Structures are given as C-alpha cells and as structure tokens.
C-alpha cells in the first residue's frame, strides 16, 4: 500500500516537473527578450522567487549548494535541477556586469558610425568623379546652351524699333560663314589633336569664341568643357566648378569628421583640387574612348597682369604640359591681349599658338552679303557693301553690325566717328599741359608717334600698289585687299622711345600683336581714325608742342635752386665753377 501511494504521489509531481520545465523555457525566453529591450534591467532583476513555483524554489536551494546533484531524486528532477542551475548561473553573470552592456552598446554605435563614415566618404569621392565625367558627356554644356539659345532668339526676331534707326538687333555672326581656321579648331575641339595644348590670339571680335562654340555644337560638346576667366580668382573658381560640375566639397556631409573648410586655402588651392579630380576623370575617360578631353579657358587676358594672375596661368600651364605629354587632355587658352602669351611662353614646350586675323576685303564683302541675306532687310548692291566694308574692315563684329543696319554706309561712317571720338578720349593731345598730367601726355604723344608711323606706311602701301597697277602687275581688286600695315615689335619700341607703352595700348585695343611679334592697328576703324586725326591741320604742331612742353617740365624737374641767406640790399654773390678736379682725377 505504501509503494502504491508513493507511486500515486509521484504522478502529479512528475506532471508538475514537466509543467515547470515548459514554464522555465518560456520564462527564459521572456527574460531574454526583456533584458534586450531594457538596457539596465538584468535578468536577475526581472525574476524573483515569488514568480517561480514551489519546485523552482526547491531547485534554487539545490543550485546554491555544491555542484553535487541530489541523491534520491529521479532522472527528470535531476535534469530540471541542472537546467535551473545553468539558468541561475547565467542570471548571476549578467547581473554582475551592467556597465559592460552599456560599453558594448556604445562601442557598437561608434563602430557603425565609423564604418558608415568610411562608406559615405568612399561613395562621395566616386560620385564626385562621376559628376565631373558627366560634365564632358554630349548634350548639355552651360556655355553651349547659352550660345544656342541666343541664336534661336535671334532667328525669331526682326529689327529693333527701340534703339536707333540705323541699326538692328544682333544675331548670329558666322552661322552661314565658315572660316579657314575652323577646320583646325574642329580637330582640336573634337579631340583628334593630342600631344599639345593651344593658345588662340586675336583681336576682340575676331571670332575666336564663336568658332569654338561652332565646333562644340558640331559634336554636341562631347568631351569638351568651357570656362571663362575673371579678374577675381574666387569668381573664376566658381566658374571652373560650374563648367566641370564640381562643388569643391561644399556639398559634402563630412562635418562629423571636422574636415577643413573648402575655401580656407584660397582659390589657388581649390583649383588644384579640381585639377586633381579632373586628372583622374581624364585617365578613366581616355581608357574608354582613346581620345583626350578638351578644356577651354576663354579670355585669359581677364586675369590681372600681376603676380596672382600670372601664378594662376602658370598653375594651369603646368597641368597643360603634363596632360599634353600623356595625351589625356588638351587645354585651349584664348586671349585678346599679348601679355598672357609672354607669360606662358617662358615655360612652354608643348604649346602651339594660332593667330586669328580679320578677313580681307574680298572675304569681308562675301561674309557681309551672306549676313545681309539672312535678315529681313532688302539686299544691297555689291558696290555699297564694298564701300561699307572698306571703312570697317574685316572684323566680324563690325560686319555683323553693318549687315543688320538699314543703311550700311551710314552705319559704317557712324562707327568710324564713334571710334575716332573714343581714340581721342584715350590718347588726345593737350597743349601747354600742366605738370600733373605730364606722364599721361607723355604716353599720348608716344602713342601718336606710333599711329603716325602706321599712317605713313599705309600711304607707302597704297603708293606701291598703284604703281604696280600702272605697270599692269596688279588689279584694282588687289588694291582693296591690302593688309593692315605691320611694324616689328622692336621697331615700335624705338619709335615710341619707351618700352612699357605697348602693353597698355594693347590692353585698350588700340594695337594688336600677333605670334610673329608684328604690331598692327587693332582694326581698320582705328587706322582710318588715325588717318583723319593726323591729316587735320595743326596736328603736327600740336604734337611737337606737347613734346616740347614735356621736355620743359622734365628740365624744370631736373633744375635745382640755390638760396643764399644773410645778404643785404645791393650785396652780390660771385659763383665760380672750377673744373680742375677733373684734370687731377685724369
């Protein structure tokens, strides 16, 4: 009976143990999830003896004793005790290190931030290169888009009623005119000419930028970017970034790592940064296409002719030399003035220079007729067009104005009068000038000496041409196609008796200097204005009077005044010059 009763009593105990086992497993899972959600609450704080059944309390008493299991219990109870013991050991371990959990959480957060920062920075650097490469893809280019938009607007407009009756609004210059230099520029801009970088020299309005834009439009600016120079290097930095689709790290989100401000180093350092990025893009692009990229720096004469401007030119030239040697990129500089060529020539080994001249009279007449044909104005006869072009010459900007005027000859004469007035305002002569304007009049008188020499050589050209026509060697058409008179650079310095005046005349577009160091009048309008001024009565007397006045002022500046004190009325001073010291020295 006793055994039977004991067996009967063990049945509910076993059922209770099995139930407690399942409850223990559920409690451990609940406790684990609770410990995960709560940073500071540990498993030992979540579990108390009151939440456990009686068998759990009994198991805890056994777990706190020695590792030896109870002797007279069943196998299932022994397993339950072992599980309870392992759970309590884990609870005790986690309850002993609450700060360790916080430290591990902080370390994990820092590690994630660090890895995320590295990943973001790597992505940002790759994205910068992709954006620069996109700037050289065909389609949209800021400079080309503006030029195309201007042409579309010009085609949709007629002449302007708001300005003067002599003239209409400007339109495209060379849409229906192709110059000889266009073929060379097409090879350069399309990336077919590598191993060199180029310098385009020419007077203002000769058509340098227009031909470059025409070449870019032919291939939709594929592999080409264009940037305009500026006297302020900060503005040039922004223009370079716009042309190359580069933000100079100003759009980055790496402030967490306390990177230097992009503008802290100045524009020179920023240009060096973009050149480094551009070099990587050029290498990557050259491997894909096998052709160099082309970067056009337009109007580099806008840089100031000082140390900052020359240093920027030198910085760009160094990159141009290395890129031309590797064949990955071609730089093209354009300039109206000659001083950038002097600066670049000192260190140039791979630079080729092209000079863009005005059209001759025959080419100018043909171009003007074509421009006139694509306007709403009536077509003029060839004689009228020749008369107008003989006044303004072959400058494309001038031809565009007279071609779109109602009366071409009147417009040409009006332009000549304006040019003459401007020339006199810049270098006009002042008789009996004050000593305060002596330096300005010295420059003006020397400038007129040079212009007077141009007029004399023009007369010699015409005389020789007429003699050749009389002998039957030339025709009247050859008389119209005479080029502008040219004087070598060194002779101009001798004529002006000054070496520093030519640069200023070139800057204000009175003269132009080509690659052969030949000096010419900037345009036919300048030459004709000089002819009218020098042909006026009294010009030579005015020029001589100004030069004599300058000599008088300079002699007065070199004169020293001696003052004697303590002399009474009627006292005399005897001054003796003794030159015997020179004989003794000899």
PDB file of C-alpha atoms in Angstrom, residues 574-581:
ATOM      1  CA  UNK A 574      80.204 135.600 -57.061  1.00  0.00           C
ATOM      2  CA  UNK A 575      79.866 131.989 -58.302  1.00  0.00           C
ATOM      3  CA  UNK A 576      82.885 130.288 -59.792  1.00  0.00           C
ATOM      4  CA  UNK A 577      82.927 126.863 -61.428  1.00  0.00           C
ATOM      5  CA  UNK A 578      86.260 125.096 -61.047  1.00  0.00           C
ATOM      6  CA  UNK A 579      86.821 122.022 -63.233  1.00  0.00           C
ATOM      7  CA  UNK A 580      90.450 121.471 -62.323  1.00  0.00           C
ATOM      8  CA  UNK A 581      89.400 118.492 -60.213  1.00  0.00           C
TER       9      UNK A 581
END
